[in-house]
XYZ file of N, CA and C in Angstrom:
777
model
N 36.831 36.367 105.010
C 36.282 36.852 104.465
C 36.917 36.707 102.945
N 38.657 36.608 103.352
C 38.558 36.345 101.948
C 39.244 35.079 101.424
N 38.815 33.795 101.754
C 38.991 32.250 102.073
C 37.583 32.689 101.591
N 36.588 32.943 102.025
C 35.006 32.904 101.562
C 35.300 33.873 100.298
N 35.872 34.789 100.031
C 36.459 35.385 98.109
C 37.213 34.354 96.644
N 37.986 33.676 98.001
C 39.092 32.444 97.013
C 38.081 31.643 96.534
N 36.724 31.067 97.670
C 35.760 30.066 97.040
C 34.531 30.348 96.184
N 34.681 31.777 96.011
C 33.864 32.108 94.519
C 34.660 32.490 93.977
N 35.646 32.475 93.751
C 37.032 32.300 92.190
C 36.736 31.528 91.986
N 37.338 30.670 93.126
C 37.432 28.933 91.958
C 36.237 28.668 91.794
N 34.886 28.951 92.334
C 33.632 28.582 92.098
C 33.223 28.711 90.042
N 33.377 29.823 90.048
C 33.639 31.268 89.352
C 33.977 30.550 88.382
N 35.128 30.521 88.372
C 36.069 30.483 87.163
C 35.535 29.208 86.614
N 35.356 27.110 87.044
C 34.575 26.998 86.350
C 33.156 26.897 86.255
N 32.544 27.584 86.449
C 31.727 27.672 86.391
C 31.137 28.740 84.551
N 32.458 29.997 84.803
C 32.585 31.521 83.459
C 31.902 30.325 82.211
N 32.114 29.388 81.536
C 32.692 29.179 80.049
C 30.473 29.350 79.843
N 29.825 28.316 80.904
C 27.818 27.987 80.616
C 27.514 29.457 81.107
N 28.231 30.745 81.320
C 27.568 32.151 81.366
C 27.491 32.011 80.131
N 26.157 31.930 78.649
C 25.602 32.182 78.092
C 24.529 33.308 77.437
N 24.570 33.437 76.114
C 23.762 34.471 76.339
C 21.990 33.876 76.194
N 21.777 32.258 76.861
C 20.633 31.814 76.513
C 20.387 30.714 78.105
N 19.486 29.985 78.223
C 19.331 29.240 78.894
C 19.003 30.187 80.716
N 19.665 29.798 81.531
C 19.520 30.226 82.791
C 20.079 31.442 83.012
N 21.764 31.471 82.330
C 21.944 32.691 82.237
C 21.132 34.035 81.815
N 20.681 33.766 81.104
C 19.613 35.061 80.551
C 18.473 35.626 81.648
N 17.792 34.202 82.419
C 16.272 33.988 82.811
C 16.272 36.024 83.678
N 15.883 36.222 83.600
C 14.865 37.425 84.228
C 15.121 38.634 83.755
N 16.044 38.512 82.802
C 16.798 40.273 82.516
C 15.556 41.253 82.165
N 14.187 40.850 81.173
C 13.014 41.454 81.162
C 12.920 42.058 82.087
N 12.698 41.429 82.778
C 11.680 42.124 84.212
C 12.217 42.344 85.002
N 13.886 42.747 85.113
C 14.783 43.121 85.803
C 14.601 44.843 85.313
N 14.771 44.488 83.879
C 15.305 45.585 83.154
C 13.402 46.431 83.735
N 12.883 46.369 83.344
C 11.119 46.977 83.310
C 11.023 47.580 84.854
N 11.897 46.699 86.058
C 11.176 46.438 87.449
C 12.437 48.650 87.888
N 13.610 47.999 87.029
C 14.697 49.778 87.381
C 14.710 50.280 86.136
N 14.167 50.861 85.470
C 13.588 51.859 84.485
C 14.680 52.534 83.951
N 15.535 51.442 83.313
C 17.279 52.469 82.767
C 16.385 53.237 81.688
N 17.402 55.288 82.029
C 17.080 56.431 81.721
C 18.389 55.983 80.264
N 18.401 56.637 78.955
C 19.251 57.193 78.596
C 20.608 57.569 78.147
N 19.905 58.577 80.027
C 21.378 59.632 80.234
C 22.308 58.391 81.278
N 21.529 57.401 82.434
C 22.404 56.654 83.392
C 23.999 56.393 82.916
N 23.668 56.916 83.971
C 25.320 56.225 84.305
C 25.822 55.001 85.324
N 25.314 53.827 85.510
C 25.110 52.837 85.720
C 26.347 51.628 86.176
N 26.208 51.190 87.122
C 26.978 50.037 87.772
C 25.618 48.787 87.840
N 26.915 47.897 87.964
C 26.835 46.597 88.002
C 27.363 45.623 88.768
N 27.182 45.383 89.887
C 28.009 45.245 91.391
C 28.037 43.880 91.162
N 28.841 42.932 91.441
C 29.010 40.992 91.609
C 27.786 40.634 90.419
N 28.580 41.641 88.915
C 28.437 41.709 87.933
C 28.172 39.917 86.701
N 29.760 39.141 88.159
C 28.927 37.966 87.295
C 29.355 38.690 85.693
N 29.588 38.194 84.516
C 29.891 37.936 82.980
C 28.567 38.962 82.331
N 28.142 40.354 83.437
C 27.338 41.521 82.973
C 25.699 41.078 81.739
N 25.197 40.511 83.001
C 24.550 39.951 82.126
C 23.366 40.667 81.975
N 23.292 41.660 83.184
C 22.643 42.675 83.591
C 22.729 43.807 83.124
N 24.421 44.028 83.239
C 24.780 45.406 83.009
C 24.609 45.072 80.913
N 24.942 43.782 80.031
C 25.146 43.869 78.818
C 23.735 44.227 78.552
N 22.252 44.036 78.903
C 20.900 44.176 78.959
C 20.829 45.188 79.012
N 21.808 45.961 80.482
C 20.841 47.820 80.466
C 21.578 48.648 79.254
N 22.615 48.188 78.878
C 23.300 48.526 77.440
C 23.414 49.377 76.707
N 22.515 49.291 76.195
C 20.998 49.947 74.730
C 20.898 51.007 75.221
N 20.545 50.868 76.921
C 19.481 51.739 76.973
C 19.486 52.661 78.093
N 21.333 52.961 78.347
C 21.629 54.103 79.289
C 23.136 54.651 78.011
N 23.666 55.293 79.549
C 25.427 56.534 78.747
C 25.949 54.943 78.567
N 26.073 54.336 79.792
C 27.829 53.183 80.319
C 26.862 52.767 81.334
N 28.220 52.384 81.220
C 27.550 50.465 82.133
C 29.378 50.469 82.082
N 29.325 49.907 83.910
C 30.184 49.771 84.127
C 29.476 48.247 85.250
N 30.722 46.921 85.398
C 31.050 45.663 85.331
C 32.172 45.906 85.836
N 31.578 45.583 87.832
C 32.436 45.058 88.464
C 32.086 43.238 89.225
N 33.372 42.500 89.150
C 33.046 41.066 89.698
C 34.455 40.685 90.289
N 34.255 39.179 91.575
C 35.182 39.550 91.702
C 36.566 38.166 91.135
N 35.482 37.027 89.936
C 36.298 36.705 89.653
C 36.862 36.780 87.647
N 38.379 36.747 87.370
C 38.207 37.404 85.983
C 38.222 37.066 85.025
N 37.905 35.242 85.271
C 36.994 34.263 84.409
C 35.679 35.104 83.636
N 34.715 35.381 84.616
C 34.069 35.906 84.452
C 33.185 37.286 83.247
N 34.543 37.466 83.619
C 34.467 39.070 83.340
C 34.904 38.968 81.558
N 36.009 38.532 81.224
C 36.322 37.616 80.812
C 35.276 37.308 79.558
N 34.893 36.870 79.801
C 33.487 36.079 79.252
C 32.203 36.740 79.734
N 32.341 37.696 79.484
C 31.269 38.917 80.317
C 31.718 40.199 78.877
N 33.144 40.627 78.858
C 33.791 40.898 77.481
C 33.726 40.111 76.413
N 33.681 39.194 76.039
C 33.627 38.539 75.145
C 31.917 38.109 74.360
N 31.275 38.463 74.995
C 29.851 38.729 74.279
C 29.485 39.816 74.960
N 30.126 40.854 75.185
C 29.516 42.217 74.115
C 30.334 43.003 73.606
N 31.316 41.859 73.109
C 32.180 42.627 71.466
C 31.382 41.424 70.375
N 30.444 40.289 71.058
C 29.915 40.047 69.813
C 28.539 40.929 69.558
N 28.018 41.543 70.670
C 27.210 41.844 70.574
C 26.431 43.635 70.001
N 28.207 43.808 69.984
C 28.869 44.824 69.575
C 28.431 46.135 71.072
N 28.302 45.781 71.999
C 28.445 46.484 72.631
C 29.716 47.822 72.600
N 29.659 48.834 72.845
C 31.140 49.211 73.137
C 30.661 50.750 75.054
N 29.438 50.650 75.380
C 29.357 51.027 76.639
C 29.609 50.401 77.689
N 30.296 49.913 77.828
C 30.617 49.188 79.493
C 31.964 48.454 79.289
N 32.436 48.594 80.849
C 33.482 48.084 80.724
C 33.598 47.566 81.584
N 34.717 45.927 82.031
C 34.887 44.939 82.732
C 35.646 45.250 83.420
N 35.955 45.605 84.956
C 36.910 45.722 86.169
C 36.408 44.846 86.838
N 37.986 44.196 87.842
C 38.069 42.757 88.903
C 37.677 43.658 89.718
N 36.699 43.852 91.343
C 36.744 44.085 92.348
C 35.351 43.706 92.489
N 35.578 43.888 94.042
C 34.906 43.195 95.691
C 33.942 43.981 95.612
N 32.565 44.045 95.312
C 31.460 44.561 95.630
C 31.335 45.249 97.320
N 32.064 44.047 98.272
C 31.659 45.177 99.332
C 32.886 46.694 99.695
N 33.262 46.726 98.602
C 34.575 47.844 98.500
C 35.378 48.574 96.703
N 33.756 48.874 96.717
C 33.710 49.424 95.637
C 34.677 50.448 94.842
N 35.481 50.176 94.259
C 36.060 51.326 93.866
C 36.157 52.372 93.200
N 35.480 53.624 93.476
C 34.136 54.759 93.392
C 34.104 55.491 94.601
N 34.270 57.081 93.483
C 33.828 57.398 94.739
C 32.360 57.721 95.485
N 31.699 58.546 96.120
C 30.307 58.771 96.472
C 29.557 59.368 95.687
N 28.319 58.766 95.804
C 27.468 59.476 94.155
C 28.126 59.354 93.117
N 28.105 58.241 92.601
C 29.139 58.598 90.602
C 28.132 58.207 90.464
N 26.849 57.131 90.095
C 26.459 56.411 89.694
C 24.436 56.617 89.539
N 24.114 57.157 88.305
C 22.506 57.403 88.183
C 22.127 55.915 89.108
N 22.362 54.674 88.603
C 21.810 53.357 88.622
C 22.567 52.269 88.763
N 22.286 52.188 90.407
C 23.262 50.727 90.375
C 21.864 49.747 90.596
N 22.714 48.562 90.018
C 22.618 47.201 90.067
C 22.959 46.274 90.136
N 22.357 44.565 91.249
C 23.295 43.651 91.312
C 22.464 42.444 90.986
N 22.347 41.404 90.247
C 21.465 40.946 90.580
C 22.193 39.045 90.711
N 21.112 38.342 91.643
C 21.802 37.485 91.476
C 23.377 36.559 92.780
N 23.098 38.265 93.303
C 24.736 38.343 94.353
C 24.987 38.056 95.762
N 23.643 39.001 95.880
C 23.442 38.344 97.740
C 23.933 38.165 98.068
N 23.813 36.610 97.895
C 23.229 35.091 98.412
C 23.993 34.629 98.396
N 25.429 35.087 97.465
C 27.189 35.009 97.654
C 27.964 36.076 97.861
N 27.571 36.571 97.671
C 28.640 37.778 99.370
C 28.986 37.071 100.577
N 29.834 37.686 101.262
C 30.110 36.839 102.962
C 29.294 38.480 103.393
N 29.533 39.421 103.330
C 28.949 41.192 104.015
C 28.410 41.264 103.090
N 26.689 40.770 102.624
C 25.116 41.082 102.281
C 25.750 42.589 102.826
N 25.241 43.065 104.193
C 24.902 44.145 104.270
C 25.888 45.902 103.514
N 27.026 44.466 103.507
C 27.467 45.876 103.422
C 27.934 46.312 101.575
N 27.756 45.310 100.500
C 27.447 45.125 99.748
C 26.513 46.793 99.647
N 25.539 46.355 100.370
C 24.659 46.996 100.000
C 24.373 48.345 100.525
N 25.910 48.669 101.690
C 25.472 49.823 102.295
C 26.414 50.146 100.448
N 27.724 50.232 100.621
C 28.698 50.545 98.490
C 27.276 51.130 97.891
N 26.367 50.091 97.747
C 25.700 50.414 96.727
C 24.371 51.623 96.448
N 24.448 52.175 97.803
C 24.167 53.219 98.289
C 24.690 54.239 98.206
N 25.873 54.492 98.173
C 27.458 55.327 98.779
C 27.596 55.434 97.247
N 27.703 54.464 96.772
C 27.652 54.767 95.161
C 26.641 55.866 94.784
N 25.817 55.534 94.488
C 23.894 56.506 94.394
C 24.242 58.024 94.246
N 24.336 58.356 93.034
C 23.206 59.414 93.812
C 22.149 60.450 93.949
N 21.576 61.246 94.300
C 21.044 61.965 95.461
C 19.782 61.193 94.802
N 19.464 61.543 92.998
C 17.922 61.391 92.404
C 18.126 60.099 92.015
N 19.385 58.985 92.272
C 19.550 58.197 91.499
C 18.468 56.884 92.309
N 18.647 55.650 91.741
C 18.462 54.460 91.932
C 19.085 52.941 92.616
N 18.750 51.990 92.481
C 19.197 50.107 93.391
C 18.454 50.483 92.777
N 18.789 48.632 92.242
C 17.805 47.743 92.067
C 19.001 46.750 92.565
N 18.330 45.930 93.244
C 18.567 44.750 94.169
C 17.731 43.275 93.880
N 17.966 42.466 93.190
C 17.468 41.139 92.511
C 18.119 39.626 93.209
N 17.362 39.153 94.144
C 17.637 37.849 94.547
C 16.677 36.667 94.403
N 17.841 35.395 94.832
C 16.487 34.490 95.495
C 16.430 35.297 96.178
N 14.887 34.121 97.518
C 14.536 34.545 98.553
C 14.154 33.108 99.036
N 14.506 32.968 100.802
C 13.394 32.127 100.934
C 12.136 32.555 101.750
N 10.995 31.159 101.605
C 9.718 31.221 101.260
C 9.700 31.666 102.906
N 10.350 31.133 103.805
C 9.687 30.997 105.242
C 11.210 31.203 105.902
N 11.324 31.707 106.670
C 12.147 31.738 107.814
C 12.653 30.003 108.724
N 11.628 29.537 108.679
C 11.381 28.253 108.848
C 12.180 27.354 107.887
N 12.266 27.372 106.925
C 13.070 27.004 105.668
C 14.137 27.608 105.130
N 14.637 27.980 106.413
C 16.118 28.887 105.719
C 17.617 27.977 105.611
N 17.503 27.149 106.700
C 18.712 26.568 106.886
C 18.207 25.348 106.349
N 17.711 24.557 106.183
C 16.980 23.511 105.192
C 17.996 23.645 103.423
N 17.126 24.717 103.817
C 17.795 25.346 101.914
C 18.629 25.937 101.766
N 19.571 26.281 102.349
C 20.830 27.573 102.615
C 21.770 25.859 102.684
N 21.220 25.189 103.611
C 22.545 23.438 102.978
C 22.414 23.097 102.377
N 21.424 22.809 101.394
C 21.823 22.118 99.608
C 22.260 22.782 99.353
N 22.050 24.756 98.924
C 22.753 24.886 97.847
C 23.998 25.530 98.291
N 24.414 25.286 99.476
C 26.014 25.159 99.862
C 26.437 23.393 99.538
N 25.804 22.669 99.584
C 25.656 20.876 99.031
C 26.493 21.284 97.878
N 26.181 21.861 96.727
C 26.216 22.249 95.705
C 26.764 22.992 94.686
N 26.724 24.164 95.874
C 27.739 25.455 95.164
C 28.528 25.239 97.635
N 30.106 25.462 97.135
C 30.748 26.055 98.118
C 30.775 26.770 98.649
N 30.702 28.292 97.577
C 30.538 29.256 97.986
C 29.106 29.967 98.017
N 28.000 29.270 97.629
C 27.371 29.868 99.060
C 27.476 30.309 99.886
N 27.039 31.680 100.533
C 26.861 32.133 102.101
C 25.609 31.486 102.101
N 24.976 32.113 102.152
C 23.497 32.208 102.379
C 22.140 32.922 101.822
N 21.027 32.318 101.154
C 20.029 33.348 100.408
C 19.247 33.725 101.505
N 18.830 34.733 102.143
C 17.744 35.623 102.275
C 17.127 36.182 102.881
N 15.879 36.060 103.342
C 14.934 36.788 103.998
C 14.381 37.956 103.366
N 13.204 38.264 102.656
C 13.006 39.487 101.816
C 12.709 40.441 102.725
N 13.009 39.696 104.153
C 12.477 41.401 105.372
C 14.169 41.550 105.622
N 14.993 40.558 105.285
C 15.804 40.473 105.562
C 16.914 41.753 105.073
N 16.229 41.487 103.093
C 17.139 42.547 102.258
C 16.073 44.277 102.615
N 15.294 43.559 102.500
C 14.713 44.987 102.861
C 15.415 46.320 104.043
N 15.342 45.261 105.066
C 16.157 45.647 106.591
C 17.415 45.955 105.800
N 18.549 45.868 104.891
C 19.842 45.747 104.182
C 19.607 47.637 104.036
N 18.468 46.983 102.761
C 18.116 48.882 102.005
C 19.011 49.964 102.820
N 17.258 49.783 103.564
C 17.192 50.499 105.128
C 18.005 51.083 105.727
N 18.937 50.016 106.186
C 19.656 50.476 106.747
C 20.762 51.220 106.388
N 21.281 50.811 105.239
C 21.982 51.612 104.543
C 21.956 52.863 103.955
N 20.302 53.571 104.267
C 20.493 54.490 104.302
C 18.852 55.133 102.845
N 18.517 53.712 102.606
C 17.610 53.984 101.448
C 16.425 54.265 101.887
N 15.387 54.671 101.285
C 13.907 53.554 101.515
C 13.692 53.238 99.783
N 13.429 51.796 100.250
C 12.346 50.859 99.115
C 11.372 51.838 98.360
N 11.697 51.907 97.275
C 10.399 52.157 96.553
C 9.138 50.648 96.166
N 9.907 49.767 95.963
C 9.325 48.903 94.607
C 9.596 47.169 94.889
N 8.818 47.054 95.361
C 8.931 45.456 95.281
C 7.727 44.844 93.976
N 9.389 43.578 93.500
C 8.128 42.655 92.144
C 9.067 41.929 92.776
N 7.672 39.838 92.677
C 8.102 39.075 92.750
C 7.837 38.087 91.342
N 8.997 37.048 91.350
C 8.856 36.244 90.535
C 9.748 34.330 90.498
N 9.029 33.686 90.227
C 9.305 32.100 91.027
C 10.345 31.818 89.539
N 11.259 31.309 89.437
C 11.982 31.221 89.109
C 12.084 29.132 88.854
N 11.827 28.357 87.849
C 12.220 26.906 87.735
C 13.518 26.192 86.983
N 13.985 25.273 87.789
C 15.332 24.765 87.268
C 15.360 23.731 87.356
N 15.694 22.716 85.959
C 16.033 20.989 86.005
C 17.617 21.215 87.135
N 16.527 19.891 87.723
C 18.634 19.803 89.237
C 19.648 19.569 88.388
N 19.941 18.118 87.488
C 20.641 17.682 86.651
C 21.468 18.952 85.913
N 20.858 19.890 85.559
C 21.609 21.022 84.878
C 21.743 22.206 86.546
N 21.252 22.352 86.634
C 21.472 23.283 87.779
C 23.081 22.573 88.969
N 23.261 21.027 88.802
C 23.468 20.042 89.317
C 25.585 20.229 88.550
N 25.125 19.852 87.136
C 26.447 20.215 86.142
C 27.200 21.522 86.627
N 26.447 22.635 86.445
C 26.991 23.699 85.931
C 28.014 23.820 87.306
N 27.864 23.377 88.432
C 29.032 23.877 89.388
C 29.602 22.644 89.653
N 29.878 21.468 88.773
C 30.814 20.159 88.752
C 30.408 19.864 90.085
N 29.364 19.683 90.593
C 28.577 18.966 91.934
C 29.600 17.629 92.263
N 30.178 17.123 93.036
C 30.602 15.949 93.309
C 28.833 15.342 93.445
N 30.142 13.738 93.096
C 28.877 12.450 93.204
C 28.070 12.499 94.637
N 28.893 12.216 95.091
C 28.641 11.815 96.752
C 27.335 12.960 96.827
N 27.502 14.750 96.783
C 26.876 15.967 97.395
C 25.399 15.448 96.344
N 25.934 15.395 95.311
C 24.459 15.280 94.215
C 23.420 13.777 95.086
N 24.288 13.282 95.220
C 23.111 11.741 96.039
C 22.486 13.003 97.305
N 22.995 13.264 97.766
C 22.425 14.044 98.548
C 21.402 14.550 98.920
N 21.628 15.890 97.139
C 20.555 16.850 97.375
C 19.324 15.663 96.387
N 19.880 15.042 95.675
C 18.782 13.639 94.215
C 17.737 13.505 95.873
N 18.702 13.024 96.723
C 17.672 12.355 97.744
C 17.321 12.951 98.746
N 17.058 14.319 99.130
C 16.641 15.389 99.623
C 15.871 15.571 99.337
N 15.535 15.814 97.684
C 14.269 16.430 96.939
C 13.578 15.097 96.916
N 13.824 13.801 96.892
C 13.441 13.027 96.657
C 12.157 12.694 97.585
N 13.048 12.729 98.435
C 12.095 12.575 100.329
C 11.082 13.127 100.315
N 11.075 14.194 99.374
C 9.831 15.538 99.847
C 9.439 15.523 98.907
N 9.633 14.597 97.759
C 7.939 14.752 96.937
C 7.627 13.203 97.350
N 8.015 12.684 98.438
C 7.355 10.769 99.096
C 7.044 11.295 100.104
N 6.702 12.988 100.591
C 5.681 13.422 101.810
C 6.490 14.312 103.404
N 8.227 13.690 102.289
C 8.660 14.819 103.822
C 8.858 15.958 103.639
N 9.966 16.166 104.801
C 10.249 17.730 104.911
C 10.524 18.667 103.583
N 9.701 19.982 103.925
C 9.406 20.571 102.532
C 10.937 20.942 103.365
N 11.909 21.412 101.988
C 13.298 22.212 101.442
C 13.513 23.314 101.328
N 12.181 23.949 100.739
C 12.224 25.834 100.939
C 11.918 25.708 99.064
N 12.992 24.216 98.481
C 12.922 24.866 96.937
C 11.242 24.338 96.285
N 10.396 23.815 96.776
C 9.893 22.688 95.814
C 9.785 22.204 94.527
N 10.322 21.573 95.246
C 10.857 20.260 94.156
C 9.725 19.361 92.684
N 9.690 19.174 91.620
C 8.521 18.757 91.180
C 8.888 17.867 90.302
N 8.391 16.550 90.302
C 9.477 15.605 88.654
C 8.107 16.364 87.177
N 8.865 16.096 86.284
C 8.470 16.475 84.976
C 7.770 14.611 84.557
N 7.336 14.862 82.980
C 6.411 13.686 83.165
C 7.649 12.353 82.522
N 8.422 12.812 82.479
C 9.521 11.472 81.798
C 10.887 11.613 83.026
N 10.007 12.114 84.671
C 11.337 11.443 85.353
C 11.670 12.526 85.749
N 12.462 14.012 85.281
C 12.930 14.732 85.906
C 12.791 15.638 87.393
N 14.357 15.872 87.886
C 12.900 16.531 89.115
C 13.511 17.937 88.219
N 12.345 18.678 89.040
C 13.071 20.292 88.983
C 12.315 20.989 89.824
N 13.116 22.836 90.623
C 12.425 23.629 91.379
C 12.332 24.788 91.386
N 12.195 25.133 92.292
C 11.875 27.204 92.493
C 12.470 27.289 93.370
N 13.277 28.419 92.423
C 13.378 29.141 92.967
C 13.114 30.568 93.406
N 12.500 31.133 93.754
C 12.046 32.115 94.246
C 12.879 33.856 93.926
N 12.686 34.457 93.432
C 13.232 36.032 93.487
C 12.614 37.064 93.389
N 13.435 38.263 94.539
C 12.434 39.348 94.374
C 13.446 40.968 93.556
N 12.781 41.319 93.326
C 13.624 42.715 92.962
C 13.356 44.140 93.677
N 14.156 44.170 94.903
C 14.118 45.517 95.616
C 14.343 47.179 94.395
N 13.232 47.962 94.148
C 14.230 49.518 93.738
C 13.419 49.612 95.176
N 14.764 51.210 95.249
C 14.976 52.177 96.363
C 15.884 53.154 95.694
N 15.541 54.445 96.774
C 16.641 55.869 96.224
C 17.066 56.445 97.439
N 17.934 56.935 97.712
C 18.469 57.317 98.720
C 18.281 58.168 99.529
N 18.412 57.791 100.986
C 17.301 59.160 101.692
C 18.284 60.861 101.548
N 18.067 61.761 101.036
C 18.346 62.825 101.378
C 19.238 62.578 102.278
N 20.726 63.039 101.710
C 20.983 63.342 103.389
C 22.708 62.573 103.272
N 22.035 61.411 102.183
C 22.976 59.688 102.092
C 24.097 59.756 101.669
N 25.436 59.911 102.205
C 27.130 59.718 101.610
C 26.921 58.699 101.417
């Protein structure tokens, strides 16, 4: 896990300057906030927060937000953006999603946006999220998911070519099972498809030319009638390639008696 975490830190150290308040970084925030239904009195934890985009979206609506992430450069970026927005009720700290540095039952709302696919042990991260949630609290997990089990291997192969720190995009059923095994009850699911431009997606990770060529070739193969990648590529009128990341937001509550 240490080597995987090192890959995450290296990758997101490079990406940190691209995590601004516009474009891909902001996508889906209003939709996620609607699903997790923040309350003014909530103490919130944003797990594997990156630059804290979700935590910063929640901050004006709640009492306090703690944002934790492995990569210091991402947190520095988040702190800068929070300061520019005048947010004073969000704290940023370095730490691991699978070993949260809080006691049991500390938070009213615990969220995680687009990180389960990156974590070496996503089930452990979900267990930790449930552990630190109060009995009457809520958990909200948003991530990409594979649309069909038979496409998972190819989807993940392409994701890792682009970003070596990618672990595994999960199936919807796996995410639900992790939540329930961790001791929480799923209360809602919501789905959205988000489109991305291939060039921007590759530029943000500074994907090497050979890997870029392999991904481009594979998308072109599918567009010419070849096997599906699970990413549903399409061509725009100007010949650019776009593709789809399907997202799920799962909301859950801890089972009574879970510690």
